Amino acid sequence: MTQDSTTRPLILGAAGFSSQQPRPPLPELPPLSLYIHIPWCVRKCPYCDFNSHTASAVLPEQEYVDALLADLDQDMPHVYGRELSTIFFGGGTPSLFSADALGRLLSGVEQRIRFAPDIEITLEANPGTFEQDKFSAYRGLGINRLSIGIQSFQEAKLKALGRIHNGNEAVRAADMARQAGFDNFNLDLMHGLPNQSQDDALGDLRQAIALAPTHLSWYQLTLEPNTVFWNQPPTLPEDDILWDIQEAGQTLLRENGYAQYEVSAYAQAGRTARHNLNYWSFGDFIGIGAGAHGKLSHPDGRIMRTWKTRLPKDYLNPAKAFKAGEKLLPMNEMPFEFLMNALRLTNGVDAALFQGRTGLSVDSLDSARRQAEQRGLLEDDPARLVATARGQLFLNDLLQYFLI
Ligand SMILES: C[S@@+](CC[C@H](N)C(=O)[O-])C[C@H]1O[C@@H](n2cnc3c(N)ncnc32)[C@H](O)[C@@H]1O
Ligand code: SF4
C-alpha cells in the first residue's frame, strides 16, 4: 500500500473535548516511518487516483533526489534523535528510478536519521519496469522488500486496466525479484475487474499464490472520482458475484497460509507489512515527495499532520515551499482518526494503545463503544478495540459513533 485515504488529513467539525483543555502528554513516542513519494509512471492507468503522472522521456531524478533531501531537512527538527523503523518508496512507480539515484537518496536519509538495525525498506515496483541488474542493485542498497503491482495475470483484464505489462511479465517479475535476493515480497492484485467472473478472479489468486509471495494485497477495484473509469465506467460484476468472489477468495487465501490482517492485506506468518501496520496502529510517519502526507507526535501530546505540494513541477520549483499545509489534530478528532486506522485491522488493537497513541483515556470512548456494541458493530471486549465482521463491512457506520 502507498499512502491512501487512511493517511489523508480529515477536516471534521465535531465538538467534545475543548480546545482549551491541556493536552495529556504521550507515555512514549510511537515507532517512526518514512514515506517517500515518487510521482511518475510510464502511463497513467484509467482507474488510478493516486498522485501519479505520465513520465517524460527523461526523469529529473537528480533534481528530485535533491528536493527530497531538502524536504526531509525541513522535517528534521520534529524528529531529531528518533530512529526509523521502516521506509516505503511509493508512487507512482518508484522502480522507474535508477539504483544510483535511490542509493544517493538512501545514504542522504541515513546521514540524517538513524536506521533501526532491522529496518524494513519497501519499494513499489511495476512489472513493466523490471531489469535483473537494476533489481539486484536495489537489493544491494538495503531495500529488503518489494511490492509488485500485478493486478491480474489475464491479458484481457490487463488490457482493460491499461497496464503496461502482460501476464508473462508479471510472472517473470516475481521470479526476478527472488533471483535478485528479495525473499520478502508482496503482490498487488485487484478483483471485481470489468466483466470478471468468479473463476477469473480465483484463477488470478491461484497464479499469485503459486509464485509464493510472503504477502498479498487483494483490492476490490473501486471507481474513483477524477479517473477515466469514473467518467466512462466499465461494466463491473454484479454485487452478488462480487460477494462470491470475496468469500471464495478469502477461503482460498486462508487455505494457502495467507492470514487476513486488514481489509485488503493477507500475509504468511510473520510477514505482515510493518510499514503499513505502523499507519494502521496510529504510528508516526514523515512524508516527503510530491503530495506526501506526514503525521508526527510530540511528547507533549500534540499530533501534527502535514501534506506536501502535490504537482511534481511545483514541488521541484525552488520558488515554492515543499509544505502545502499542516494541521494540529484537535483532541476531539483523535478517537475517530485513531479508530479509522485501527478498526481496519482484522484483530483490531489492544485498547491500551488508544491512550498510548493519543494520550487520552480509553474511558472517554465508553459511551460510543457501548452504542456500537449494541448495534453489533464492535466486539464486546473490554481489552480490545475490534470491529465485528458486520462492523468491518460497515466501517463508515461504525466510525460515526466516534465523531464526538
Ligand atoms: C499506488 S499503486 C502503486 C503500484 C504500482 N504503481 C503499480 O500499479 O504497479 C498501489 C496499488 O493500489 C491498487 N489500486 C490502485 N487504484 C485502485 C483502485 N481504483 N481500486 C482498487 N485498487 C487500486 C493497485 O493494486 C496498485 O497496485
Ligand atoms: S502504474 Fe500504479 S501508480 Fe501508476 S497510474 Fe498505474 S496504478 Fe497508478
Coordinates of C-alpha atoms and ligand atoms in Angstrom, one line a residue:
M1 CA 0.0 0.0 0.0
T2 CA 1.2 3.5 -0.7
Q3 CA -0.5 6.4 1.1
D4 CA -4.2 6.1 0.8
S5 CA -7.3 7.6 2.4
T6 CA -6.2 6.5 5.9
T7 CA -3.2 8.8 5.7
R8 CA -5.0 11.8 4.3
P9 CA -6.0 14.6 6.7
L10 CA -9.6 14.9 7.7
I11 CA -11.3 18.2 8.3
L12 CA -14.1 17.4 10.7
G13 CA -16.4 19.8 12.6
A14 CA -17.1 17.8 15.7
A15 CA -17.0 19.1 19.3
G16 CA -16.4 17.2 22.6
F17 CA -13.0 17.9 24.0
S18 CA -12.5 21.7 24.5
S19 CA -9.6 23.2 22.5
Q20 CA -8.7 25.0 25.8
Q21 CA -8.2 21.7 27.6
P22 CA -4.5 20.9 28.3
R23 CA -3.3 18.0 26.1
P24 CA -2.4 14.9 28.0
P25 CA 1.3 14.0 27.3
L26 CA 2.1 10.8 25.5
P27 CA 3.6 8.0 27.6
E28 CA 6.1 7.4 24.8
L29 CA 6.5 8.3 21.1
P30 CA 5.3 5.7 18.6
P31 CA 7.5 4.0 16.0
L32 CA 8.6 6.3 13.2
S33 CA 8.3 5.5 9.5
L34 CA 9.4 7.4 6.4
Y35 CA 7.2 7.6 3.2
I36 CA 8.9 8.7 0.0
H37 CA 6.6 9.5 -2.9
I38 CA 7.9 9.1 -6.5
P39 CA 5.1 10.6 -8.6
W40 CA 5.8 9.3 -12.1
C41 CA 4.6 6.3 -14.1
V42 CA 5.2 5.1 -17.7
R43 CA 1.5 5.7 -18.3
K44 CA -1.5 6.7 -16.2
C45 CA -3.9 3.7 -15.5
P46 CA -7.5 4.6 -16.1
Y47 CA -8.7 3.5 -12.6
C48 CA -5.9 5.2 -10.6
D49 CA -6.4 8.3 -8.5
F50 CA -3.0 8.3 -6.8
N51 CA -0.7 11.3 -7.3
S52 CA 1.0 9.8 -10.4
H53 CA 1.8 11.5 -13.7
T54 CA 3.0 10.2 -17.0
A55 CA 6.8 10.5 -17.1
S56 CA 8.6 12.5 -19.8
A57 CA 11.4 10.8 -21.7
V58 CA 14.0 11.9 -19.2
L59 CA 13.1 11.8 -15.5
P60 CA 14.5 14.6 -13.4
E61 CA 16.0 12.0 -11.0
Q62 CA 18.9 14.1 -9.6
E63 CA 16.8 17.2 -9.0
Y64 CA 14.1 15.2 -7.4
V65 CA 16.5 13.4 -5.0
D66 CA 18.0 16.8 -4.1
A67 CA 14.4 18.1 -3.4
L68 CA 13.5 15.1 -1.3
L69 CA 16.6 15.6 0.9
A70 CA 15.9 19.3 1.2
D71 CA 12.3 18.5 2.1
L72 CA 13.5 16.0 4.7
D73 CA 15.8 18.6 6.2
Q74 CA 12.8 20.8 6.9
D75 CA 11.0 18.0 8.8
M76 CA 14.1 17.1 10.8
P77 CA 13.6 19.5 13.7
H78 CA 10.4 17.4 14.5
V79 CA 12.2 14.1 14.6
Y80 CA 15.7 14.7 16.0
G81 CA 17.1 11.8 18.0
R82 CA 14.5 9.3 16.8
E83 CA 15.1 6.1 14.9
L84 CA 13.5 5.0 11.6
S85 CA 11.7 1.6 11.8
T86 CA 10.5 1.5 8.2
I87 CA 10.9 3.3 4.8
F88 CA 8.4 2.9 1.9
F89 CA 9.1 4.1 -1.6
G90 CA 5.6 4.5 -3.1
G91 CA 4.1 6.0 -6.1
G92 CA 3.7 6.3 -8.9
T93 CA 6.3 3.9 -9.9
P94 CA 9.5 4.1 -7.8
S95 CA 11.1 1.3 -9.9
L96 CA 11.5 3.9 -12.7
F97 CA 14.3 5.4 -10.7
S98 CA 17.9 4.1 -11.2
A99 CA 19.7 2.3 -8.4
D100 CA 22.2 5.2 -8.4
A101 CA 19.5 7.8 -7.6
L102 CA 17.9 5.6 -4.9
G103 CA 21.3 4.9 -3.4
R104 CA 22.2 8.6 -3.1
L105 CA 18.8 9.2 -1.6
L106 CA 19.0 6.4 1.0
S107 CA 22.5 7.4 2.1
G108 CA 21.3 11.0 2.4
V109 CA 18.4 9.8 4.6
E110 CA 20.7 7.7 6.7
Q111 CA 23.1 10.6 7.2
R112 CA 20.1 12.5 8.8
I113 CA 18.2 9.8 10.7
R114 CA 19.5 6.6 12.4
F115 CA 18.1 3.4 10.9
A116 CA 16.8 0.7 13.2
P117 CA 19.1 -2.4 12.9
D118 CA 16.1 -4.4 11.5
I119 CA 14.7 -1.6 9.3
E120 CA 12.1 -2.7 6.7
I121 CA 12.7 -0.8 3.4
T122 CA 10.0 -1.5 0.8
L123 CA 9.9 -0.3 -2.9
E124 CA 6.8 -0.4 -5.1
A125 CA 7.6 -1.9 -8.5
N126 CA 5.7 -2.2 -11.8
P127 CA 6.4 -5.5 -13.7
G128 CA 6.8 -3.4 -16.9
T129 CA 10.0 -1.8 -15.4
F130 CA 11.9 -5.0 -14.3
E131 CA 15.5 -5.5 -15.2
Q132 CA 17.5 -8.1 -13.3
D133 CA 20.6 -5.9 -12.8
K134 CA 18.6 -3.0 -11.5
F135 CA 16.7 -5.1 -9.0
S136 CA 19.9 -6.8 -7.8
A137 CA 21.4 -3.3 -7.3
Y138 CA 18.3 -2.2 -5.3
R139 CA 18.8 -5.2 -3.0
G140 CA 22.4 -4.2 -2.6
L141 CA 21.3 -0.8 -1.3
G142 CA 19.5 -2.4 1.6
I143 CA 16.0 -2.4 0.1
N144 CA 14.7 -5.6 1.6
R145 CA 11.0 -5.8 0.5
L146 CA 9.3 -5.3 -2.9
S147 CA 5.6 -4.6 -3.6
I148 CA 4.9 -5.6 -7.1
G149 CA 1.8 -4.3 -8.9
I150 CA 0.5 -7.3 -10.8
Q151 CA -3.3 -6.5 -10.7
S152 CA -4.2 -9.6 -12.9
F153 CA -2.4 -12.3 -14.9
Q154 CA -5.1 -12.3 -17.7
E155 CA -4.3 -10.5 -20.9
A156 CA -7.8 -9.2 -21.5
K157 CA -8.0 -7.8 -17.9
L158 CA -4.6 -6.2 -18.1
K159 CA -5.6 -4.6 -21.3
A160 CA -8.9 -3.3 -19.9
L161 CA -6.9 -1.9 -16.9
G162 CA -4.5 -0.1 -19.3
R163 CA -1.5 -1.8 -17.8
I164 CA 2.0 -1.6 -19.5
H165 CA 2.8 -5.3 -18.9
N166 CA 1.4 -8.7 -19.9
G167 CA 0.8 -11.8 -17.7
N168 CA 4.2 -13.4 -18.5
E169 CA 6.0 -10.2 -17.5
A170 CA 4.1 -10.3 -14.2
V171 CA 5.2 -13.9 -13.5
R172 CA 8.8 -13.0 -14.6
A173 CA 8.8 -10.0 -12.2
A174 CA 8.2 -12.3 -9.2
D175 CA 11.0 -14.7 -10.5
M176 CA 13.4 -11.8 -11.0
A177 CA 12.6 -10.4 -7.5
R178 CA 13.5 -13.7 -6.0
Q179 CA 16.7 -14.1 -8.0
A180 CA 17.7 -10.6 -7.0
G181 CA 17.6 -11.8 -3.4
F182 CA 14.2 -10.5 -2.3
D183 CA 12.8 -13.2 -0.1
N184 CA 10.1 -10.8 1.2
F185 CA 7.8 -9.5 -1.5
N186 CA 4.2 -8.5 -1.9
L187 CA 2.0 -8.9 -4.9
D188 CA -0.8 -6.4 -5.5
L189 CA -3.9 -7.9 -7.2
M190 CA -7.3 -6.4 -7.9
H191 CA -10.6 -8.1 -8.2
G192 CA -14.1 -7.0 -9.3
L193 CA -12.5 -6.2 -12.7
P194 CA -14.5 -5.4 -15.8
N195 CA -16.5 -8.5 -16.8
Q196 CA -14.7 -10.6 -14.3
S197 CA -16.2 -14.0 -13.3
Q198 CA -15.5 -15.8 -10.0
D199 CA -13.3 -18.3 -12.0
D200 CA -11.3 -15.4 -13.5
A201 CA -10.7 -13.9 -10.1
L202 CA -9.8 -17.1 -8.4
G203 CA -7.5 -18.0 -11.3
D204 CA -5.6 -14.8 -10.7
L205 CA -5.3 -15.6 -7.0
R206 CA -4.1 -19.2 -7.7
Q207 CA -1.5 -17.9 -10.0
A208 CA -0.3 -15.4 -7.5
I209 CA -0.2 -18.0 -4.7
A210 CA 1.9 -20.3 -7.0
L211 CA 4.6 -17.5 -7.0
A212 CA 4.8 -17.9 -3.2
P213 CA 4.9 -14.2 -2.2
T214 CA 5.2 -13.6 1.5
H215 CA 2.3 -11.0 1.3
L216 CA -0.7 -10.5 -0.9
S217 CA -2.7 -7.2 -1.2
W218 CA -6.0 -8.1 -2.7
Y219 CA -8.0 -5.0 -3.5
Q220 CA -11.5 -4.7 -4.9
L221 CA -11.5 -2.3 -7.8
T222 CA -13.2 1.0 -6.9
L223 CA -14.2 3.7 -9.3
E224 CA -12.6 6.9 -8.1
P225 CA -13.6 10.5 -9.0
N226 CA -11.2 12.2 -11.5
T227 CA -10.3 9.0 -13.2
V228 CA -11.1 7.8 -16.8
F229 CA -13.1 4.9 -15.3
W230 CA -15.2 7.3 -13.3
N231 CA -16.1 9.3 -16.4
Q232 CA -16.5 6.2 -18.7
P233 CA -17.4 3.4 -16.2
P234 CA -16.6 -0.1 -17.5
T235 CA -19.1 -3.0 -16.8
L236 CA -18.3 -4.3 -13.4
P237 CA -19.5 -7.6 -11.9
E238 CA -22.9 -7.6 -10.1
D239 CA -22.9 -7.3 -6.3
D240 CA -23.7 -11.0 -5.8
I241 CA -20.7 -12.0 -7.9
L242 CA -18.5 -9.6 -6.0
W243 CA -19.7 -11.1 -2.8
D244 CA -19.0 -14.7 -4.0
I245 CA -15.5 -13.6 -5.3
Q246 CA -14.7 -12.1 -1.9
E247 CA -15.9 -15.2 0.1
A248 CA -14.2 -17.7 -2.1
G249 CA -11.0 -15.7 -2.4
Q250 CA -10.7 -15.3 1.4
T251 CA -11.1 -19.1 1.8
L252 CA -8.5 -19.8 -0.9
L253 CA -6.0 -17.4 0.7
R254 CA -6.6 -18.9 4.2
E255 CA -6.2 -22.5 2.9
N256 CA -2.9 -21.5 1.4
G257 CA -1.4 -19.9 4.5
Y258 CA -2.3 -16.3 3.9
A259 CA -3.9 -14.8 7.0
Q260 CA -6.1 -11.7 6.5
Y261 CA -5.0 -9.0 8.9
E262 CA -6.5 -5.9 7.3
V263 CA -9.3 -5.1 4.9
S264 CA -7.2 -6.0 1.8
A265 CA -4.0 -7.4 3.3
Y266 CA -3.0 -11.1 3.7
A267 CA 0.3 -12.4 4.9
Q268 CA 2.2 -15.6 5.6
A269 CA 3.1 -16.0 9.3
G270 CA 5.5 -13.2 10.5
R271 CA 5.3 -11.4 7.2
T272 CA 2.8 -8.6 7.8
A273 CA 3.9 -5.2 6.3
R274 CA 5.5 -3.4 9.1
H275 CA 5.3 0.0 7.4
N276 CA 1.5 -0.3 6.8
L277 CA 0.9 -1.7 10.3
N278 CA 2.5 1.4 11.6
Y279 CA -0.1 3.5 9.7
W280 CA -2.9 1.3 11.0
S281 CA -1.7 1.4 14.6
F282 CA -1.5 5.2 14.5
G283 CA 2.2 5.3 14.4
D284 CA 4.3 8.3 13.2
F285 CA 5.5 8.9 9.7
I286 CA 7.4 11.6 7.9
G287 CA 6.1 12.1 4.3
I288 CA 8.5 13.5 1.7
G289 CA 7.9 14.0 -2.0
A290 CA 5.1 15.5 -4.1
G291 CA 1.8 15.3 -2.3
A292 CA 3.2 13.1 0.6
H293 CA 1.4 13.1 3.9
G294 CA 3.0 13.0 7.3
K295 CA 1.9 12.5 10.9
L296 CA 4.2 13.3 13.8
S297 CA 3.6 13.2 17.6
H298 CA 5.3 15.3 20.2
P299 CA 5.9 14.2 23.7
D300 CA 3.6 17.0 25.0
G301 CA 0.6 15.3 23.3
R302 CA 0.5 17.4 20.1
I303 CA -0.1 15.5 16.9
M304 CA 0.6 17.3 13.7
R305 CA -0.5 16.3 10.2
T306 CA 1.4 17.8 7.2
W307 CA 1.0 17.5 3.4
K308 CA 3.4 18.5 0.7
T309 CA 3.0 20.3 -2.6
R310 CA 1.2 18.0 -4.9
L311 CA 2.2 18.6 -8.5
P312 CA 5.8 17.5 -9.4
K313 CA 6.6 20.6 -11.3
D314 CA 5.6 22.8 -8.3
Y315 CA 7.4 20.5 -5.9
L316 CA 10.5 20.9 -8.0
N317 CA 10.1 24.7 -8.3
P318 CA 12.6 26.3 -5.8
A319 CA 10.2 29.4 -5.6
K320 CA 7.5 27.1 -4.0
A321 CA 7.5 25.6 -0.5
F322 CA 7.6 21.8 0.0
K323 CA 5.0 22.0 2.7
A324 CA 1.5 22.8 1.3
G325 CA -0.3 22.6 4.7
E326 CA -0.4 21.4 8.2
K327 CA -2.9 20.8 10.9
L328 CA -2.7 20.3 14.6
L329 CA -5.0 17.4 15.3
P330 CA -7.7 18.6 17.7
M331 CA -8.4 16.3 20.6
N332 CA -12.0 15.7 19.7
E333 CA -10.9 14.3 16.3
M334 CA -8.4 11.8 17.8
P335 CA -10.8 9.0 18.6
F336 CA -12.1 9.0 15.0
E337 CA -8.7 9.3 13.5
F338 CA -7.2 6.6 15.7
L339 CA -10.1 4.2 15.1
M340 CA -10.4 4.9 11.3
N341 CA -7.0 3.2 11.2
A342 CA -7.1 0.6 14.0
L343 CA -10.5 -0.8 13.1
R344 CA -9.3 -1.7 9.6
L345 CA -7.2 -4.4 11.3
T346 CA -8.9 -7.8 11.4
N347 CA -7.9 -8.3 15.1
G348 CA -8.2 -4.6 16.0
V349 CA -5.8 -3.3 18.6
D350 CA -5.2 -3.6 22.3
A351 CA -7.5 -1.0 24.0
A352 CA -4.5 0.4 25.9
L353 CA -2.9 1.5 22.6
F354 CA -5.6 4.3 22.4
Q355 CA -4.0 6.0 25.4
G356 CA -0.5 5.2 24.2
R357 CA -1.0 6.9 20.9
T358 CA -3.4 9.8 21.8
G359 CA -2.7 10.4 25.5
L360 CA -6.5 10.3 26.1
S361 CA -8.1 7.9 28.5
V362 CA -9.8 4.9 26.8
D363 CA -12.7 5.6 29.2
S364 CA -13.6 8.6 27.1
L365 CA -14.7 6.1 24.4
D366 CA -17.1 4.2 26.8
S367 CA -20.4 5.6 25.7
A368 CA -19.6 5.4 22.0
R369 CA -18.3 1.8 22.4
R370 CA -21.5 0.7 24.2
Q371 CA -23.6 2.1 21.4
A372 CA -21.5 0.4 18.7
E373 CA -21.5 -2.9 20.6
Q374 CA -25.3 -2.7 20.9
R375 CA -25.5 -2.3 17.1
G376 CA -23.3 -5.4 16.7
L377 CA -20.6 -3.4 15.0
L378 CA -17.9 -3.6 17.7
E379 CA -16.9 -6.6 19.7
D380 CA -17.9 -6.6 23.4
D381 CA -14.3 -7.0 24.6
P382 CA -13.0 -4.5 27.2
A383 CA -9.4 -5.4 26.4
R384 CA -9.5 -4.8 22.7
L385 CA -10.9 -2.4 20.1
V386 CA -12.0 -4.6 17.3
A387 CA -14.8 -4.5 14.7
T388 CA -17.2 -7.4 14.4
A389 CA -17.5 -9.0 10.9
R390 CA -20.5 -6.7 10.4
G391 CA -18.5 -3.7 11.6
Q392 CA -15.8 -4.5 9.1
L393 CA -18.4 -4.5 6.4
F394 CA -20.0 -1.2 7.6
L395 CA -16.8 0.5 8.8
N396 CA -18.1 4.0 8.0
D397 CA -21.3 3.4 10.0
L398 CA -19.2 2.2 12.9
L399 CA -16.9 5.2 12.8
Q400 CA -19.8 7.6 13.1
Y401 CA -20.1 6.7 16.8
F402 CA -16.7 8.1 17.4
L403 CA -17.3 11.5 15.9
I404 CA -17.6 13.1 19.3
Ligands
LIG1 C1 -0.3 3.3 -6.0 S1 -0.5 1.8 -6.7 C2 1.3 1.5 -6.9 C3 1.7 0.3 -7.6 C4 2.4 0.4 -8.9 N1 2.4 1.8 -9.4 C5 1.6 -0.4 -10.0 O1 0.5 0.0 -10.2 O2 2.2 -1.3 -10.5 C6 -0.9 0.7 -5.4 C7 -1.9 -0.3 -5.7 O3 -3.2 0.2 -5.4 C8 -4.2 -0.6 -6.1 N2 -5.1 0.4 -6.7 C9 -4.9 1.5 -7.4 N3 -6.0 2.1 -7.8 C10 -7.1 1.3 -7.4 C11 -8.5 1.3 -7.4 N4 -9.1 2.3 -8.1 N5 -9.2 0.4 -6.8 C12 -8.6 -0.6 -6.2 N6 -7.2 -0.7 -6.0 C13 -6.5 0.2 -6.6 C14 -3.4 -1.4 -7.2 O4 -3.4 -2.7 -6.8 C15 -2.0 -0.8 -7.1 O5 -1.0 -1.8 -7.3
SF4_2 S1 1.2 2.3 -12.5 FE1 0.3 2.3 -10.4 S2 0.5 4.4 -9.6 FE2 0.9 4.4 -11.8 S3 -1.1 5.0 -12.7 FE3 -1.0 2.8 -12.7 S4 -1.9 2.1 -10.7 FE4 -1.4 4.3 -10.6

